[in-house]
Amino acid sequence: MTAPERPVVAINTLAVNPSNAGSRTMVTEMVHALAQAAPDFRLLLICHPGNRELFDPDLDAIVIDRGLHKLPRRIAYDLWNIPRLVRDRADVLVTPSNIAPLYCPIPQVAVIGAHLVLPSCQEASLPERMPWLKIQYFKWPFRRYLKQATRVLGISQFLADGVVEELGIDEAKVRAMPLGVHPPAAGPTRDGRDDTVLFVGTLYRYKGGETAVRAFAAARPQLPATARLVFVGRDKNDEAARLAALAEECGVGDVVEIRGPVDDEELEARFRSSGVLLMPSICEGYGLPVAEAMAYGLPVIAAAATALPDVAGDAAILVEPRDVEGYARALIDVLTDDDRRRSMTERGIERATELGWEQTGVALRAAIEESLAAAPA
């Protein structure tokens, strides 16, 4: 098939909402990166009234206002209405969510950003196992969707490999499309940090909050007297209360703060002032807080698991998941050795410059071009 002179690329953004920072960042930055990498494409966004303002107002958009804030209705719309909507309006459909048409009359590029599509991560996330119906969806309809997609993009090499090895998708059409991070407008912070251990992320149990508390408690006798552990992120399944009780049990309740969700301004302030980011999560599809922390010059201690090594490279201290003593030693190392902290800051800043959104746009453009070329005449 000969590609159209100016292909129309429809991008389904219905799953994006302002309150979900992870998906919001991934999709909005991906759209912007594609617009920069492919000025010869015409982008057509499929939005709802609650998220249209997140995207460039100059981009064409179809705004759907049919009560899609209710998840069952949005799922039904994605499955059945989107194919009809794009049939005569676009040449390719890009879907950066886990709910997508099981059949589409035009080529599809599937962007996989959630680690819980993989059975290994579903098991590792216990005891917060997904509902039975959702597991069944990932076992059959989701795999069918990926098999009929023209190209499949994982937002890390870990996810791309998992889609092939665990879901049985043809590796010839699977690619990695790493995400990026923007350098902070005021530049990174190298000096003047305190001894705060910062934990950023929604408080699912698999994120490792319990490991963080136990490691901090084990390390505390050898940490500076001003050291404290601060959790930033939405609560989930009453995990905040469980972590607060655990902190009291471990004798560190007075220096553990569960801050809850914060706005972008406060998050930036914490990236600039804290002493180290601790991310002991056992399952991540990418690990954006790691990339963001390094861009601000904040040293990182993270799990040597799933996508986190892909993001951190050699710029972080990587510890085996659930190794409380290993995390404790790493905390002592970073917060008591100024030279080590300084060297990690510099390597982290360097690593962050390697994680540009430009590469995201280039990878997505290539997948779209391949999809157009592979489509039947």
Short mmCIF file of C-alpha atoms in Angstrom, two decimals:
data_model
loop_
_atom_site.label_atom_id
_atom_site.label_comp_id
_atom_site.label_asym_id
_atom_site.label_seq_id
_atom_site.Cartn_x
_atom_site.Cartn_y
_atom_site.Cartn_z
CA MET A 1 0.00 0.00 0.00
CA THR A 2 1.23 3.49 -0.85
CA ALA A 3 1.07 5.78 2.18
CA PRO A 4 -1.16 8.86 1.81
CA GLU A 5 0.66 12.11 1.11
CA ARG A 6 -0.34 13.50 4.51
CA PRO A 7 -1.54 10.62 6.68
CA VAL A 8 -4.23 11.31 9.25
CA VAL A 9 -3.32 9.71 12.59
CA ALA A 10 -6.18 9.34 15.08
CA ILE A 11 -5.11 9.10 18.73
CA ASN A 12 -7.61 7.82 21.28
CA THR A 13 -7.10 9.84 24.48
CA LEU A 14 -10.40 8.96 26.18
CA ALA A 15 -8.60 7.14 29.03
CA VAL A 16 -6.66 10.27 30.01
CA ASN A 17 -7.88 12.47 32.83
CA PRO A 18 -6.16 15.31 34.69
CA SER A 19 -6.09 13.47 38.03
CA ASN A 20 -4.13 10.46 36.78
CA ALA A 21 -0.65 11.92 36.56
CA GLY A 22 0.99 8.86 35.01
CA SER A 23 -1.30 8.39 32.01
CA ARG A 24 -1.69 12.15 31.62
CA THR A 25 2.06 12.66 31.31
CA MET A 26 2.59 9.67 29.04
CA VAL A 27 -0.13 10.53 26.53
CA THR A 28 0.19 14.31 26.45
CA GLU A 29 3.96 14.15 26.02
CA MET A 30 3.66 11.36 23.46
CA VAL A 31 1.24 13.45 21.39
CA HIS A 32 3.52 16.48 21.58
CA ALA A 33 6.58 14.39 20.66
CA LEU A 34 4.79 12.90 17.65
CA ALA A 35 3.70 16.34 16.49
CA GLN A 36 7.34 17.43 16.59
CA ALA A 37 8.69 14.28 14.93
CA ALA A 38 6.01 14.09 12.23
CA PRO A 39 4.95 17.55 11.05
CA ASP A 40 3.85 15.91 7.80
CA PHE A 41 1.18 13.90 9.67
CA ARG A 42 -2.19 15.37 10.58
CA LEU A 43 -3.06 14.40 14.14
CA LEU A 44 -6.71 13.87 15.03
CA LEU A 45 -7.31 13.57 18.77
CA ILE A 46 -10.31 11.72 20.20
CA CYS A 47 -10.97 13.51 23.49
CA HIS A 48 -13.65 14.16 26.09
CA PRO A 49 -14.50 17.60 27.53
CA GLY A 50 -12.45 16.91 30.67
CA ASN A 51 -9.13 16.44 28.89
CA ARG A 52 -9.22 18.47 25.67
CA GLU A 53 -7.42 21.37 27.35
CA LEU A 54 -4.45 19.11 28.16
CA PHE A 55 -3.47 19.04 24.48
CA ASP A 56 -2.34 21.62 21.96
CA PRO A 57 -5.43 23.65 20.98
CA ASP A 58 -4.14 23.84 17.40
CA LEU A 59 -4.48 20.08 16.92
CA ASP A 60 -7.68 18.77 15.35
CA ALA A 61 -9.94 16.93 17.76
CA ILE A 62 -13.21 15.06 18.01
CA VAL A 63 -14.67 15.75 21.46
CA ILE A 64 -16.98 13.01 22.72
CA ASP A 65 -19.42 14.06 25.45
CA ARG A 66 -21.54 11.01 26.22
CA GLY A 67 -21.01 10.33 29.89
CA LEU A 68 -17.70 8.58 29.23
CA HIS A 69 -16.48 9.42 32.75
CA LYS A 70 -18.26 6.19 33.71
CA LEU A 71 -15.79 3.40 33.03
CA PRO A 72 -18.21 0.74 31.65
CA ARG A 73 -19.58 3.22 29.14
CA ARG A 74 -16.10 4.28 28.04
CA ILE A 75 -15.00 0.68 27.64
CA ALA A 76 -18.03 -0.05 25.46
CA TYR A 77 -17.33 3.07 23.42
CA ASP A 78 -13.68 2.09 22.90
CA LEU A 79 -14.63 -1.44 21.86
CA TRP A 80 -17.45 -0.69 19.46
CA ASN A 81 -17.74 3.00 18.57
CA ILE A 82 -14.15 4.01 17.97
CA PRO A 83 -13.77 1.76 14.87
CA ARG A 84 -16.81 3.35 13.24
CA LEU A 85 -15.69 6.82 14.26
CA VAL A 86 -12.25 6.58 12.62
CA ARG A 87 -13.10 4.43 9.59
CA ASP A 88 -13.51 7.30 7.13
CA ARG A 89 -11.56 9.96 9.03
CA ALA A 90 -8.09 8.53 9.62
CA ASP A 91 -5.46 6.29 8.08
CA VAL A 92 -4.04 4.91 11.35
CA LEU A 93 -5.39 4.62 14.91
CA VAL A 94 -3.02 4.94 17.88
CA THR A 95 -4.38 3.58 21.15
CA PRO A 96 -2.34 4.33 24.30
CA SER A 97 -4.63 2.44 26.70
CA ASN A 98 -5.48 -1.15 27.54
CA ILE A 99 -9.06 -0.95 26.26
CA ALA A 100 -9.21 -0.89 22.48
CA PRO A 101 -11.20 -2.14 19.49
CA LEU A 102 -11.09 -5.89 18.95
CA TYR A 103 -11.50 -5.13 15.27
CA CYS A 104 -10.59 -1.97 13.41
CA PRO A 105 -10.96 -1.23 9.69
CA ILE A 106 -7.71 0.78 9.61
CA PRO A 107 -4.21 -0.11 10.86
CA GLN A 108 -3.71 0.15 14.63
CA VAL A 109 -0.65 1.00 16.69
CA ALA A 110 -1.08 -0.30 20.24
CA VAL A 111 0.93 1.49 22.94
CA ILE A 112 1.34 -0.66 26.07
CA GLY A 113 2.07 1.36 29.18
CA ALA A 114 0.74 -0.85 32.00
CA HIS A 115 2.82 -3.65 33.48
CA LEU A 116 -0.28 -5.40 34.83
CA VAL A 117 -1.11 -6.67 31.35
CA LEU A 118 1.63 -9.26 31.95
CA PRO A 119 0.73 -12.40 33.95
CA SER A 120 4.04 -12.27 35.85
CA CYS A 121 3.23 -8.78 37.11
CA GLN A 122 -0.34 -9.75 37.95
CA GLU A 123 1.03 -12.46 40.21
CA ALA A 124 3.69 -10.20 41.73
CA SER A 125 1.05 -7.60 42.61
CA LEU A 126 -0.65 -9.88 45.14
CA PRO A 127 -2.47 -9.41 47.52
CA GLU A 128 -4.02 -6.68 45.37
CA ARG A 129 -4.95 -9.16 42.68
CA MET A 130 -7.03 -7.69 39.89
CA PRO A 131 -10.72 -8.60 39.67
CA TRP A 132 -11.42 -11.92 37.96
CA LEU A 133 -13.20 -10.26 35.03
CA LYS A 134 -10.23 -7.99 34.33
CA ILE A 135 -7.84 -10.94 34.38
CA GLN A 136 -10.05 -12.73 31.87
CA TYR A 137 -10.01 -9.64 29.64
CA PHE A 138 -6.21 -9.69 29.57
CA LYS A 139 -6.21 -13.43 28.85
CA TRP A 140 -8.29 -13.30 25.67
CA PRO A 141 -9.76 -10.03 24.30
CA PHE A 142 -6.63 -8.03 25.05
CA ARG A 143 -4.36 -10.59 23.39
CA ARG A 144 -6.65 -10.68 20.39
CA TYR A 145 -6.41 -6.90 20.17
CA LEU A 146 -2.60 -7.05 20.23
CA LYS A 147 -2.49 -9.83 17.65
CA GLN A 148 -4.59 -7.87 15.17
CA ALA A 149 -2.74 -4.59 15.80
CA THR A 150 -0.28 -3.72 13.05
CA ARG A 151 2.43 -2.59 15.48
CA VAL A 152 2.76 -2.92 19.28
CA LEU A 153 4.89 -0.50 21.29
CA GLY A 154 5.98 -1.12 24.90
CA ILE A 155 7.08 1.94 26.87
CA SER A 156 10.16 0.04 28.07
CA GLN A 157 12.25 -2.84 26.79
CA PHE A 158 10.89 -4.87 29.71
CA LEU A 159 7.31 -4.40 28.50
CA ALA A 160 8.19 -5.04 24.86
CA ASP A 161 9.93 -8.30 25.81
CA GLY A 162 7.06 -9.30 28.09
CA VAL A 163 4.46 -8.81 25.36
CA VAL A 164 6.39 -11.26 23.18
CA GLU A 165 7.38 -13.80 25.83
CA GLU A 166 4.27 -13.83 28.03
CA LEU A 167 1.47 -12.85 25.67
CA GLY A 168 2.74 -14.61 22.58
CA ILE A 169 2.71 -11.61 20.26
CA ASP A 170 4.83 -11.84 17.09
CA GLU A 171 8.14 -10.18 17.93
CA ALA A 172 8.44 -8.90 14.35
CA LYS A 173 5.79 -6.27 15.08
CA VAL A 174 6.77 -5.39 18.67
CA ARG A 175 9.03 -2.46 19.45
CA ALA A 176 10.22 -0.59 22.55
CA MET A 177 9.21 3.08 22.71
CA PRO A 178 10.84 4.46 25.87
CA LEU A 179 9.34 7.55 27.43
CA GLY A 180 11.30 10.67 28.22
CA VAL A 181 11.69 13.36 30.83
CA HIS A 182 11.96 17.12 30.48
CA PRO A 183 14.88 18.90 32.12
CA PRO A 184 13.57 21.24 34.84
CA ALA A 185 13.20 24.83 33.68
CA ALA A 186 15.48 26.13 36.45
CA GLY A 187 18.02 23.35 35.99
CA PRO A 188 18.87 20.53 38.43
CA THR A 189 19.68 21.08 42.10
CA ARG A 190 23.14 19.94 43.15
CA ASP A 191 23.51 21.42 46.64
CA GLY A 192 21.45 22.36 49.66
CA ARG A 193 19.54 19.11 50.03
CA ASP A 194 18.21 17.80 53.34
CA ASP A 195 18.10 14.20 54.58
CA THR A 196 14.57 13.33 53.46
CA VAL A 197 13.95 9.92 51.91
CA LEU A 198 11.26 10.56 49.28
CA PHE A 199 8.80 7.92 48.07
CA VAL A 200 6.67 8.95 45.06
CA GLY A 201 3.78 6.86 43.73
CA THR A 202 0.25 5.67 44.29
CA LEU A 203 0.22 3.51 47.42
CA TYR A 204 -0.40 0.11 45.92
CA ARG A 205 1.26 -2.59 48.00
CA TYR A 206 3.40 -3.75 45.10
CA LYS A 207 5.01 -0.29 45.09
CA GLY A 208 6.98 -1.42 48.14
CA GLY A 209 5.82 1.00 50.83
CA GLU A 210 6.24 -1.65 53.51
CA THR A 211 9.79 -2.34 52.35
CA ALA A 212 10.52 1.40 52.45
CA VAL A 213 9.32 1.73 56.06
CA ARG A 214 11.22 -1.33 57.27
CA ALA A 215 14.41 -0.32 55.45
CA PHE A 216 14.23 3.22 56.82
CA ALA A 217 13.68 1.87 60.34
CA ALA A 218 16.65 -0.49 59.99
CA ALA A 219 18.89 2.31 58.72
CA ARG A 220 17.74 5.06 61.08
CA PRO A 221 20.33 4.50 63.86
CA GLN A 222 23.08 5.25 61.33
CA LEU A 223 21.31 8.06 59.47
CA PRO A 224 21.56 11.78 60.29
CA ALA A 225 19.26 12.81 63.14
CA THR A 226 17.22 14.93 60.71
CA ALA A 227 16.41 12.01 58.37
CA ARG A 228 12.75 11.30 57.70
CA LEU A 229 10.70 9.27 55.23
CA VAL A 230 7.99 11.07 53.21
CA PHE A 231 5.38 9.32 51.06
CA VAL A 232 3.85 11.36 48.23
CA GLY A 233 0.96 9.88 46.25
CA ARG A 234 -2.66 8.80 46.31
CA ASP A 235 -3.82 6.27 48.87
CA LYS A 236 -5.10 2.93 47.63
CA ASN A 237 -6.98 0.27 49.57
CA ASP A 238 -6.21 1.98 52.92
CA GLU A 239 -2.49 1.42 52.44
CA ALA A 240 -1.72 4.79 54.06
CA ALA A 241 -3.21 3.65 57.36
CA ARG A 242 -1.37 0.34 57.17
CA LEU A 243 1.96 2.08 56.55
CA ALA A 244 1.35 4.55 59.39
CA ALA A 245 0.66 1.66 61.77
CA LEU A 246 3.77 -0.16 60.56
CA ALA A 247 5.90 2.95 61.11
CA GLU A 248 4.67 3.14 64.71
CA GLU A 249 5.38 -0.56 65.18
CA CYS A 250 8.92 -0.10 63.84
CA GLY A 251 9.56 2.88 66.13
CA VAL A 252 9.76 5.51 63.36
CA GLY A 253 6.23 6.87 63.44
CA ASP A 254 7.50 10.29 64.48
CA VAL A 255 9.66 10.66 61.34
CA VAL A 256 7.44 9.04 58.70
CA GLU A 257 5.02 11.37 56.92
CA ILE A 258 2.33 10.13 54.54
CA ARG A 259 1.67 13.31 52.63
CA GLY A 260 -0.92 12.10 50.11
CA PRO A 261 -1.25 13.54 46.61
CA VAL A 262 0.42 16.89 45.95
CA ASP A 263 0.33 19.38 43.09
CA ASP A 264 3.12 19.74 40.54
CA GLU A 265 4.64 22.71 42.37
CA GLU A 266 5.04 20.84 45.65
CA LEU A 267 6.33 17.74 43.93
CA GLU A 268 9.02 19.79 42.20
CA ALA A 269 9.97 21.38 45.53
CA ARG A 270 10.38 17.93 47.08
CA PHE A 271 12.47 16.69 44.15
CA ARG A 272 14.72 19.72 44.70
CA SER A 273 15.06 19.52 48.47
CA SER A 274 15.06 15.80 49.35
CA GLY A 275 18.17 13.70 49.89
CA VAL A 276 17.28 10.54 47.98
CA LEU A 277 14.38 8.96 46.08
CA LEU A 278 13.50 5.46 47.25
CA MET A 279 11.51 3.33 44.79
CA PRO A 280 11.38 -0.30 45.94
CA SER A 281 8.51 -1.22 43.61
CA ILE A 282 8.49 -4.82 42.42
CA CYS A 283 6.51 -4.04 39.25
CA GLU A 284 6.83 -1.06 36.91
CA GLY A 285 6.13 -0.61 33.23
CA TYR A 286 8.49 2.37 33.13
CA GLY A 287 9.13 4.25 36.40
CA LEU A 288 8.71 7.92 35.58
CA PRO A 289 9.57 9.14 39.14
CA VAL A 290 13.06 7.69 38.68
CA ALA A 291 13.62 9.67 35.48
CA GLU A 292 12.14 12.84 37.01
CA ALA A 293 14.25 12.55 40.17
CA MET A 294 17.46 12.17 38.18
CA ALA A 295 16.57 15.21 36.03
CA TYR A 296 16.36 17.27 39.23
CA GLY A 297 19.68 15.90 40.52
CA LEU A 298 18.07 13.73 43.20
CA PRO A 299 19.96 10.45 43.85
CA VAL A 300 17.90 7.31 43.31
CA ILE A 301 17.69 3.94 45.05
CA ALA A 302 15.37 1.58 43.16
CA ALA A 303 14.44 -2.06 42.74
CA ALA A 304 16.47 -4.16 40.34
CA ALA A 305 13.23 -5.38 38.81
CA THR A 306 11.02 -5.07 35.74
CA ALA A 307 11.51 -1.73 33.90
CA LEU A 308 13.38 0.21 36.59
CA PRO A 309 16.89 -0.86 35.47
CA ASP A 310 15.93 0.17 31.90
CA VAL A 311 15.22 3.69 33.12
CA ALA A 312 17.95 4.09 35.73
CA GLY A 313 20.82 2.62 33.75
CA ASP A 314 23.98 2.85 35.88
CA ALA A 315 22.89 6.09 37.56
CA ALA A 316 21.03 4.55 40.53
CA ILE A 317 21.70 2.06 43.30
CA LEU A 318 19.65 -1.01 42.36
CA VAL A 319 18.58 -3.42 45.10
CA GLU A 320 16.84 -6.77 44.83
CA PRO A 321 13.08 -6.48 45.53
CA ARG A 322 12.05 -6.90 49.18
CA ASP A 323 15.71 -6.87 50.35
CA VAL A 324 15.14 -4.69 53.42
CA GLU A 325 18.74 -4.84 54.56
CA GLY A 326 19.99 -4.03 51.07
CA TYR A 327 17.83 -0.92 50.93
CA ALA A 328 18.92 0.06 54.44
CA ARG A 329 22.59 -0.17 53.46
CA ALA A 330 21.92 1.91 50.35
CA LEU A 331 20.16 4.61 52.39
CA ILE A 332 23.09 4.80 54.80
CA ASP A 333 25.52 4.94 51.89
CA VAL A 334 23.78 7.86 50.17
CA LEU A 335 22.80 9.93 53.21
CA THR A 336 26.12 9.67 55.08
CA ASP A 337 28.62 9.94 52.22
CA ASP A 338 28.67 13.38 50.59
CA ASP A 339 31.02 12.29 47.83
CA ARG A 340 28.77 9.36 46.92
CA ARG A 341 25.71 11.57 46.91
CA ARG A 342 27.47 14.12 44.73
CA SER A 343 28.61 11.53 42.20
CA MET A 344 25.11 10.03 42.00
CA THR A 345 23.66 13.48 41.43
CA GLU A 346 25.99 14.13 38.49
CA ARG A 347 25.48 10.70 36.90
CA GLY A 348 21.72 11.00 37.36
CA ILE A 349 21.64 14.36 35.60
CA GLU A 350 23.68 12.87 32.77
CA ARG A 351 21.37 9.85 32.52
CA ALA A 352 18.28 12.07 32.42
CA THR A 353 19.64 13.88 29.37
CA GLU A 354 19.66 10.51 27.59
CA LEU A 355 15.92 10.10 28.21
CA GLY A 356 14.51 12.63 25.77
CA TRP A 357 10.91 12.70 24.57
CA GLU A 358 12.32 13.16 21.07
CA GLN A 359 13.11 9.44 20.94
CA THR A 360 9.49 8.69 21.84
CA GLY A 361 8.23 10.70 18.88
CA VAL A 362 10.72 9.10 16.50
CA ALA A 363 9.77 5.57 17.61
CA LEU A 364 6.05 6.30 17.32
CA ARG A 365 6.46 7.85 13.89
CA ALA A 366 8.38 4.79 12.69
CA ALA A 367 5.64 2.45 13.95
CA ILE A 368 2.97 4.50 12.16
CA GLU A 369 4.94 4.49 8.91
CA GLU A 370 5.44 0.72 9.18
CA SER A 371 1.72 0.27 9.81
CA LEU A 372 0.81 2.29 6.74
CA ALA A 373 3.25 0.34 4.60
CA ALA A 374 1.98 -3.01 5.92
CA ALA A 375 -1.71 -2.23 5.41
CA PRO A 376 -3.43 -4.08 2.54
CA ALA A 377 -4.09 -2.05 -0.60
#
